[in-house]
Coordinates of C-alpha atoms and ligand atoms in Angstrom, one line a residue:
M1 CA 4.1 -19.3 16.6
T2 CA 2.7 -19.7 13.1
L3 CA 3.0 -17.4 10.4
L4 CA -0.7 -17.4 9.2
L5 CA -0.5 -15.3 6.2
G6 CA 2.2 -14.3 3.6
A7 CA 1.0 -11.8 1.5
I8 CA 2.8 -10.5 -2.1
A9 CA 1.7 -7.1 -2.6
D10 CA 2.5 -5.3 -6.6
D11 CA 3.4 -1.9 -5.1
F12 CA 4.8 -0.3 -2.0
T13 CA 1.5 1.7 -1.1
G14 CA -0.8 -1.1 -1.6
A15 CA 1.2 -3.1 0.8
T16 CA 0.7 -0.6 3.5
D17 CA -2.9 -0.5 2.6
L18 CA -3.7 -4.2 3.3
A19 CA -1.3 -4.4 5.9
N20 CA -3.2 -1.7 7.7
N21 CA -6.6 -3.5 7.3
L22 CA -5.0 -6.8 8.6
V23 CA -3.8 -4.4 11.8
R24 CA -7.7 -3.6 11.9
G25 CA -8.9 -6.7 11.6
G26 CA -6.6 -8.0 14.5
M27 CA -3.5 -9.4 13.2
R28 CA -0.2 -8.4 14.2
C29 CA 1.6 -7.4 10.9
L30 CA 5.2 -6.2 9.4
Q31 CA 5.8 -4.8 6.0
V32 CA 9.0 -5.8 4.4
I33 CA 10.4 -3.8 1.3
G34 CA 11.4 -6.5 -1.3
V35 CA 12.6 -9.9 -0.6
P36 CA 14.2 -9.9 2.3
Q37 CA 18.0 -11.0 1.9
E38 CA 18.8 -11.6 6.0
A39 CA 16.8 -13.3 8.4
V40 CA 13.3 -11.4 9.7
D41 CA 12.4 -11.6 12.9
L42 CA 8.9 -12.9 12.8
R43 CA 8.4 -13.4 16.8
D44 CA 4.8 -12.1 17.4
I45 CA 3.7 -11.5 13.7
D46 CA 1.0 -13.2 12.4
A47 CA 1.1 -11.4 8.7
V48 CA 3.7 -10.6 6.3
V49 CA 3.2 -8.3 3.3
V50 CA 6.0 -8.5 1.2
A51 CA 6.2 -4.9 -1.0
L52 CA 7.1 -5.0 -4.6
K53 CA 7.3 -3.0 -7.5
S54 CA 5.4 -5.6 -9.7
R55 CA 2.4 -3.4 -10.7
S56 CA 3.8 -2.0 -14.0
C57 CA 6.9 -3.9 -14.8
P58 CA 7.9 -6.4 -18.1
V59 CA 5.5 -9.4 -17.0
Q60 CA 8.8 -11.9 -16.7
D61 CA 10.3 -9.5 -13.8
A62 CA 6.8 -9.3 -12.1
V63 CA 6.7 -13.1 -12.4
A64 CA 10.2 -13.7 -11.0
D65 CA 10.0 -11.4 -7.8
S66 CA 6.5 -12.4 -7.4
L67 CA 7.9 -16.4 -7.3
A68 CA 11.0 -15.2 -4.9
A69 CA 8.6 -13.8 -2.3
L70 CA 6.4 -16.5 -2.6
E71 CA 9.4 -18.9 -1.9
W72 CA 10.5 -16.7 1.2
L73 CA 7.0 -16.7 2.4
R74 CA 6.6 -19.9 2.4
A75 CA 10.0 -21.1 3.8
Q76 CA 8.7 -18.6 6.9
G77 CA 6.0 -21.1 7.0
A78 CA 3.1 -18.9 5.9
R79 CA -0.2 -20.8 5.9
Q80 CA -2.2 -18.6 3.4
L81 CA -0.9 -16.8 0.6
F82 CA -2.3 -13.9 -0.8
F83 CA -1.4 -11.6 -3.9
K84 CA -2.6 -8.3 -3.2
Y85 CA -3.3 -5.7 -6.3
C86 CA -5.2 -2.5 -6.6
S87 CA -8.8 -2.7 -6.4
T88 CA -9.1 -1.0 -9.8
F89 CA -7.9 -4.3 -11.2
D90 CA -4.5 -2.2 -12.5
S91 CA -3.4 -4.0 -15.3
T92 CA -3.0 -4.3 -19.4
D93 CA -4.0 -7.2 -21.8
E94 CA 0.1 -8.6 -21.1
G95 CA -0.4 -9.2 -17.1
N96 CA 0.4 -8.6 -14.9
I97 CA -1.9 -10.0 -12.6
G98 CA -3.3 -12.6 -14.8
P99 CA 0.2 -14.2 -15.6
V100 CA 1.6 -14.0 -11.6
A101 CA -1.7 -15.4 -10.5
D102 CA -0.6 -18.3 -12.8
V103 CA 2.6 -19.0 -11.6
L104 CA 1.8 -19.0 -7.7
L105 CA -1.0 -21.3 -8.5
E106 CA 1.7 -23.5 -10.5
A107 CA 4.2 -23.3 -7.7
L108 CA 1.6 -23.8 -5.1
G109 CA 0.7 -26.9 -6.7
A110 CA -3.2 -25.6 -6.2
S111 CA -6.1 -25.9 -9.0
Q112 CA -7.6 -22.6 -8.3
T113 CA -7.8 -19.0 -6.8
V114 CA -10.3 -16.0 -6.2
M115 CA -10.3 -12.8 -7.6
V116 CA -11.6 -10.2 -5.5
P117 CA -10.2 -6.5 -5.9
A118 CA -13.5 -4.9 -4.4
F119 CA -13.2 -2.6 -1.3
P120 CA -16.9 -1.3 -0.8
V121 CA -15.7 1.3 2.1
N122 CA -13.9 3.0 -0.9
G123 CA -16.7 2.8 -3.0
R124 CA -14.6 -0.5 -5.1
T125 CA -17.6 -2.9 -5.9
V126 CA -18.1 -5.5 -8.0
Y127 CA -21.5 -6.8 -9.5
Q128 CA -22.1 -9.6 -12.1
G129 CA -17.9 -9.5 -12.8
H130 CA -17.9 -5.4 -13.3
L131 CA -16.2 -3.5 -11.4
F132 CA -17.6 0.1 -10.4
V133 CA -16.0 2.9 -9.0
G134 CA -18.6 4.8 -6.9
D135 CA -21.8 4.7 -9.3
R136 CA -19.4 4.5 -12.5
L137 CA -18.1 1.3 -14.6
L138 CA -14.6 1.3 -14.2
N139 CA -14.0 2.3 -17.9
D140 CA -16.0 5.4 -17.2
S141 CA -14.2 6.2 -13.9
G142 CA -11.3 8.2 -14.9
M143 CA -9.6 5.0 -14.9
Q144 CA -9.8 4.6 -18.8
H145 CA -7.2 7.4 -18.8
H146 CA -4.5 5.8 -16.5
P147 CA -1.3 6.7 -18.2
L148 CA 0.4 3.0 -17.1
N149 CA -2.5 0.6 -16.9
P150 CA -5.8 2.4 -19.2
M151 CA -8.7 0.3 -17.7
Q152 CA -11.2 0.1 -20.9
D153 CA -13.2 -2.7 -19.8
A154 CA -15.0 -3.0 -16.6
D155 CA -16.2 -6.5 -17.3
L156 CA -13.2 -8.8 -15.2
V157 CA -13.9 -11.9 -16.5
R158 CA -13.3 -10.7 -20.0
V159 CA -10.0 -8.4 -18.9
L160 CA -8.3 -11.6 -17.2
S161 CA -9.4 -14.0 -19.7
R162 CA -7.0 -12.0 -22.1
Q163 CA -4.0 -12.2 -19.4
T164 CA -4.3 -16.1 -18.8
P165 CA -4.4 -19.0 -21.1
H166 CA -6.9 -20.6 -18.6
A167 CA -10.5 -20.3 -18.0
V168 CA -12.2 -17.9 -16.0
G169 CA -15.3 -18.2 -14.2
L170 CA -17.9 -15.8 -11.8
A171 CA -18.9 -16.2 -8.2
S172 CA -21.9 -14.1 -8.5
R173 CA -23.7 -12.2 -5.9
Q174 CA -26.4 -14.6 -6.5
V175 CA -24.4 -17.3 -5.0
L176 CA -22.6 -15.4 -2.0
A177 CA -26.2 -14.4 -1.2
N178 CA -26.6 -18.4 0.0
G179 CA -23.6 -18.2 2.1
A180 CA -20.1 -19.1 2.4
E181 CA -21.1 -23.2 2.3
A182 CA -23.0 -22.6 -1.0
T183 CA -20.2 -20.2 -2.4
G184 CA -17.4 -22.9 -1.1
A185 CA -19.6 -25.5 -3.3
H186 CA -19.8 -23.5 -6.6
L187 CA -15.9 -22.7 -6.2
S188 CA -15.4 -26.5 -6.2
S189 CA -17.5 -27.2 -8.9
L190 CA -16.1 -24.6 -11.2
A191 CA -12.7 -26.3 -10.2
E192 CA -13.9 -29.9 -11.2
Q193 CA -14.6 -28.0 -14.5
G194 CA -11.1 -26.9 -14.9
I195 CA -11.7 -23.7 -14.1
R196 CA -8.8 -21.7 -12.0
H197 CA -9.5 -18.3 -11.7
V198 CA -12.7 -17.0 -10.2
I199 CA -13.9 -13.2 -10.2
C200 CA -15.8 -12.4 -7.3
D201 CA -18.7 -10.1 -6.7
T202 CA -18.7 -7.9 -3.5
L203 CA -21.2 -5.8 -3.1
D204 CA -20.5 -5.0 0.6
E205 CA -18.8 -6.0 3.6
Q206 CA -20.9 -9.0 4.3
D207 CA -19.9 -10.4 0.5
L208 CA -16.3 -10.2 1.8
D209 CA -16.7 -12.1 4.8
V210 CA -18.6 -14.9 3.1
L211 CA -15.9 -14.8 0.8
A212 CA -13.2 -15.2 3.4
E213 CA -15.3 -17.8 4.8
A214 CA -15.4 -20.0 1.8
T215 CA -11.9 -19.5 1.0
V216 CA -10.2 -19.6 4.1
L217 CA -8.6 -22.9 3.4
L218 CA -7.5 -22.2 -0.2
P219 CA -3.3 -21.8 -0.3
L220 CA -3.8 -18.7 -2.5
I221 CA -6.5 -16.1 -2.6
T222 CA -5.9 -12.6 -4.5
G223 CA -7.4 -9.5 -4.6
G224 CA -7.8 -6.1 -3.1
S225 CA -6.5 -4.7 0.5
G226 CA -10.5 -4.7 1.4
L227 CA -10.6 -9.0 1.5
G228 CA -7.5 -8.2 4.1
Q229 CA -9.7 -6.6 6.8
A230 CA -12.5 -10.1 6.5
L231 CA -9.6 -12.5 6.9
P232 CA -8.7 -12.1 10.5
A233 CA -12.1 -13.1 11.8
Q234 CA -12.3 -16.2 9.4
Y235 CA -8.7 -17.4 10.8
R236 CA -10.0 -16.6 14.6
A237 CA -13.0 -18.8 13.6
Q238 CA -10.8 -21.3 12.2
G239 CA -8.6 -21.3 16.1
W240 CA -5.8 -20.4 14.2
L241 CA -5.7 -16.8 15.8
A242 CA -6.2 -15.6 19.6
T243 CA -8.0 -12.2 20.0
I244 CA -5.2 -9.9 20.1
A245 CA -6.2 -6.5 22.2
E246 CA -3.8 -4.2 20.4
P247 CA -2.6 -5.8 17.3
G248 CA -1.0 -2.4 16.2
R249 CA 0.7 -1.4 19.7
L250 CA 3.9 0.1 18.3
A251 CA 6.9 0.8 21.2
S252 CA 6.9 4.2 22.9
A253 CA 8.1 6.9 20.2
A254 CA 11.0 9.4 20.5
G255 CA 13.0 11.8 18.9
G256 CA 12.3 14.9 16.8
A257 CA 9.2 15.1 14.6
L258 CA 9.7 16.5 11.0
V259 CA 7.4 16.4 7.6
L260 CA 8.9 15.9 4.4
S261 CA 6.2 16.6 1.2
G262 CA 7.2 15.9 -2.3
S263 CA 3.3 15.5 -3.5
C264 CA 1.4 17.6 -5.4
S265 CA -2.1 16.3 -4.9
R266 CA -4.8 18.6 -3.8
A267 CA -5.0 16.7 -0.4
T268 CA -1.3 17.2 0.4
L269 CA -1.4 21.0 -0.9
A270 CA -4.6 21.5 1.9
Q271 CA -2.3 19.8 4.1
V272 CA 0.7 21.9 3.8
A273 CA -1.8 25.0 3.6
D274 CA -3.3 23.8 7.1
F275 CA 0.3 23.5 8.6
L276 CA 1.6 26.7 7.7
A277 CA -1.4 28.6 8.7
K278 CA -1.2 26.8 12.1
H279 CA 3.0 27.1 11.9
P280 CA 3.5 30.5 9.8
D281 CA 7.4 30.1 10.4
G282 CA 7.4 26.4 10.6
G283 CA 7.8 25.4 6.7
F284 CA 10.5 25.4 4.4
A285 CA 9.8 25.8 0.6
L286 CA 12.1 24.0 -1.5
D287 CA 11.9 24.0 -5.4
P288 CA 13.2 22.1 -8.3
L289 CA 14.8 25.2 -10.3
S290 CA 17.1 26.3 -7.1
L291 CA 17.9 23.0 -6.7
S292 CA 18.9 22.6 -10.2
E293 CA 21.7 25.6 -9.5
G294 CA 23.8 23.4 -6.7
D295 CA 23.9 22.8 -3.2
K296 CA 22.6 26.5 -1.3
Q297 CA 18.7 25.5 -1.0
W298 CA 19.2 22.4 0.3
E299 CA 22.0 23.5 2.8
Q300 CA 19.2 26.2 3.8
A301 CA 16.6 24.1 4.4
L302 CA 19.0 21.8 6.6
A303 CA 19.9 24.7 8.9
F304 CA 16.1 25.5 9.5
A305 CA 15.2 22.2 10.3
L306 CA 18.4 21.7 12.6
Q307 CA 17.0 25.2 14.1
R308 CA 13.4 24.3 14.4
L309 CA 14.7 21.0 15.8
S310 CA 16.1 22.0 18.4
L311 CA 13.5 24.2 19.7
Q312 CA 11.6 21.0 19.4
A313 CA 9.0 23.2 17.1
P314 CA 6.9 21.5 14.5
T315 CA 8.8 21.7 11.1
L316 CA 7.8 21.0 7.3
I317 CA 10.3 20.7 4.7
Y318 CA 8.1 20.7 1.2
A319 CA 8.6 20.8 -2.5
S320 CA 4.8 20.8 -3.0
A321 CA 3.5 23.0 -5.3
D322 CA 0.3 23.8 -7.4
P323 CA 0.0 22.5 -11.1
D324 CA 1.3 26.1 -12.7
N325 CA 4.2 25.8 -10.5
V326 CA 5.2 22.4 -11.1
K327 CA 4.6 22.7 -14.8
A328 CA 6.6 25.6 -14.9
A329 CA 9.5 23.5 -13.1
Q330 CA 8.6 20.2 -15.6
A331 CA 8.7 22.9 -18.8
A332 CA 12.2 24.2 -17.3
L333 CA 13.7 20.6 -16.6
G334 CA 11.7 17.8 -18.0
V335 CA 9.6 15.7 -15.4
A336 CA 11.8 13.3 -14.4
Q337 CA 14.9 15.4 -13.6
A338 CA 12.4 18.2 -11.8
G339 CA 11.0 15.0 -9.8
H340 CA 14.7 13.6 -9.5
L341 CA 16.0 16.8 -7.9
V342 CA 13.2 16.7 -5.3
E343 CA 13.2 13.2 -4.2
T344 CA 17.1 13.5 -4.0
A345 CA 16.7 16.3 -2.0
L346 CA 13.8 15.0 0.4
S347 CA 15.7 11.7 0.9
Q348 CA 19.1 13.5 1.4
L349 CA 17.7 15.7 4.2
A350 CA 16.0 12.5 5.6
V351 CA 19.3 10.8 6.1
T352 CA 20.8 13.5 7.5
L353 CA 18.3 14.7 10.0
V354 CA 17.5 11.1 11.4
N355 CA 21.4 11.0 12.0
E356 CA 20.9 14.4 13.8
G357 CA 18.1 12.8 16.1
V358 CA 14.6 12.9 14.2
G359 CA 12.7 9.8 15.4
R360 CA 9.1 10.6 14.3
L361 CA 9.3 11.1 10.1
L362 CA 6.1 11.8 8.1
V363 CA 6.4 11.8 4.4
A364 CA 3.7 12.5 2.3
G365 CA 3.9 11.2 -1.6
G366 CA 3.7 7.9 -3.1
E367 CA 7.1 8.1 -4.9
T368 CA 8.6 10.2 -2.4
S369 CA 8.5 7.7 0.1
G370 CA 9.8 5.6 -2.0
A371 CA 12.8 7.4 -2.1
V372 CA 13.3 8.4 1.2
V373 CA 12.4 4.8 2.4
S374 CA 15.2 3.4 0.2
A375 CA 17.6 6.2 1.0
L376 CA 17.3 5.7 5.0
G377 CA 18.0 1.8 3.8
I378 CA 14.7 0.5 5.5
T379 CA 13.7 -2.8 4.7
T380 CA 10.9 -4.1 7.4
L381 CA 7.9 -1.7 8.8
R382 CA 6.2 -2.9 11.8
I383 CA 2.4 -1.8 11.1
G384 CA 0.7 0.2 13.7
E385 CA -2.3 2.5 14.5
Q386 CA -4.0 3.8 11.5
I387 CA -3.8 8.1 11.5
D388 CA -6.4 7.8 8.5
P389 CA -7.9 5.5 6.0
G390 CA -4.8 3.8 4.6
V391 CA -2.3 5.3 6.4
P392 CA -0.7 3.9 9.5
W393 CA 2.1 4.7 12.2
T394 CA 4.5 2.2 11.2
Q395 CA 7.8 1.7 13.3
T396 CA 11.5 0.3 12.2
P397 CA 14.2 -0.6 14.4
W398 CA 17.5 2.0 13.9
P399 CA 21.1 0.9 14.8
G400 CA 22.7 2.5 17.9
R401 CA 19.2 3.9 18.9
E402 CA 17.2 2.2 21.4
A403 CA 13.6 3.4 20.4
P404 CA 12.7 2.4 17.0
L405 CA 12.1 5.1 14.0
S406 CA 8.3 6.2 13.6
L407 CA 7.6 6.7 9.9
A408 CA 4.1 7.4 8.3
L409 CA 3.9 7.4 4.8
K410 CA 1.5 9.3 2.9
S411 CA 0.6 8.8 -0.7
G412 CA -0.7 11.6 -2.2
N413 CA -4.8 11.9 -1.9
F414 CA -4.8 10.3 1.4
G415 CA -5.4 12.1 4.8
G416 CA -7.6 14.3 6.3
V417 CA -6.5 18.5 6.4
D418 CA -5.0 18.5 9.5
F419 CA -2.8 15.1 9.1
F420 CA 0.3 16.8 9.1
T421 CA -0.4 17.7 12.8
R422 CA -2.8 15.4 13.8
A423 CA -0.6 12.4 13.1
F424 CA 2.1 13.4 16.0
E425 CA -1.2 13.6 18.7
V426 CA -2.2 9.8 17.4
L427 CA 1.4 8.5 18.4
A428 CA 2.2 7.9 21.7
Ligands
LIG501 P1 2.1 11.5 -5.1 O1 1.8 10.5 -4.0 O2 1.2 13.0 -4.7 O3 1.4 11.6 -6.2 P2 4.3 11.0 -5.6 O4 5.6 11.5 -4.3 O5 4.3 9.6 -6.0 O6 3.3 12.3 -4.9 O7 5.0 12.0 -6.7 C1 5.3 13.6 -6.7 C2 6.3 13.9 -7.6 O8 6.2 15.2 -8.1 C3 7.8 13.4 -7.0 O9 8.6 12.5 -8.0 C4 8.1 14.4 -6.9 O10 9.6 14.7 -6.7 C5 7.7 15.4 -8.1 N1 7.5 16.7 -7.2 C6 7.3 17.5 -6.3 N2 7.2 18.8 -6.2 C7 7.9 18.9 -7.4 C8 7.9 20.4 -7.8 N3 7.4 21.5 -7.6 N4 8.0 20.3 -9.2 C9 8.0 19.1 -10.1 N5 8.0 17.9 -9.7 C10 8.1 18.2 -8.0

C-alpha cells in the first residue's frame, strides 16, 4: 500500500477541510495533529494531512514545523506533497506562504511549484492572478481588516513576490483553456526561465481538474482545499488509486451523544437556538463571569450532563452568547481570560464526560475544538462522511474501548441551522 498524498496544512480546521475534500474525491484519509511522535498506522490510508499551527506564527517556526512535517511524510513514503493554506491566501509580507514553499521545494530538490488557492464552490476564484471572494477583490472583501493577516492586495503574483526572493509567474485562464498538456508545457517553459512559483488562475471546477492533471507528477503542489477534491481523479487516471466504494466509511459509533459549544459566531448562535427550541430542557449555559468565581457552575454543568446522558437525552453545554454579552464578559475579565475560562471549562467537561461514556462528541468553535482535542490528547482523526460542507465526522481510537470516539469539530460559521441535531442522524 502506498501513501499517495502527504499534506501539510497551516491550521487545524483548514486541515480538516482538505481531508474532507480528499474523502469526497475518493481517498481514505487520516488527519494527524502536529508531527507524530509515535508510529501511526497507515494501513488502508491513501492520504495524510498533518495539521500545524503555522499560519500566523513567526516565520522561522512555520518553516521549522513544515520541514519536520515534510520529513515525517517522506518517511511514510508519500508520493506527492501538498502545502495547504487558506483560500484567501492569508499571509503577510514576511510570510508564511512564500518562505514555507521555498524551504519545501529546496528540501525536495524540486525546481517549481504551483499556487492554487481557489475554491470556486465557496466563491474563491483567481483571474489574471487576482483573487476574488464572491464578486469582490480580496482587498475589498473584508479580508483587508483581518486582525492577523490583513490582505490589502488582491494581486497574488505581487503578494507572493514580497514573500520570496524567487521569481513568481502566472498560469492564466487563457493557458488553462487549452487543457492540461498545454498548461504543463507552460509550467515547464516558466521553470526553464527559473520561475519557481506559479500563481494559477481558477474560475471553476474544470480549471481545478486541468491544474490537478497538469501537476500530477510535480513533487510539491500548494493551494487551498478546493484543489484537494480534484486530486483523487488524477491519481486514479495514473493507475495509482483504486476506486474505493466508501472512502469515508467509519466504524459503528457507540456511546452517549454530547454537544459542547464555545463558538459565538452567528451560525452557531442559530444552531444553539434551534437545538433549544427542539429540546427546551436539553441545554446548560455557561458564562465566563460565573466560571471566574469558582467551580460551582462547572459542577452544575457536569451534573446536568450526567443526568441527561443517563436518560440518553440530547445534551448541549454552551458558552455561546450574543455580541453584547460577550463584550460584557470581555470587559470584566479581559478577552484572553474570558476565552481561557470557557475553553478550560468545556475541555474539562469533554475529558470527564468521555471518560463517563460519551462516544459521540460534537464541538462548535475553532479555538474551542483545538482546546478540546488537545485536552483529550487526540493525535489522529480518521475522516468520515461530511455532515455539512467542510465538516465531516471523524473517529479516533479510544483506549480501553472497542468502539472509537466519534468527533465532529465545527468552526464558527459552518453548518446548517439544524446541525446540532442532524449531525447525530448522519452518524451510523
Ligand atoms: P469560532 O470558530 O466561532 O470563532 P472559537 O472557539 O474559535 O469559535 O472562538 C470563540 C472564542 O470565544 C473562544 O475562545 C471561547 O472560549 C470564547 N467565548 C465563548 N463564549 C464566550 C462568552 N460567553 N464570553 C466571552 N468569550 C467567549
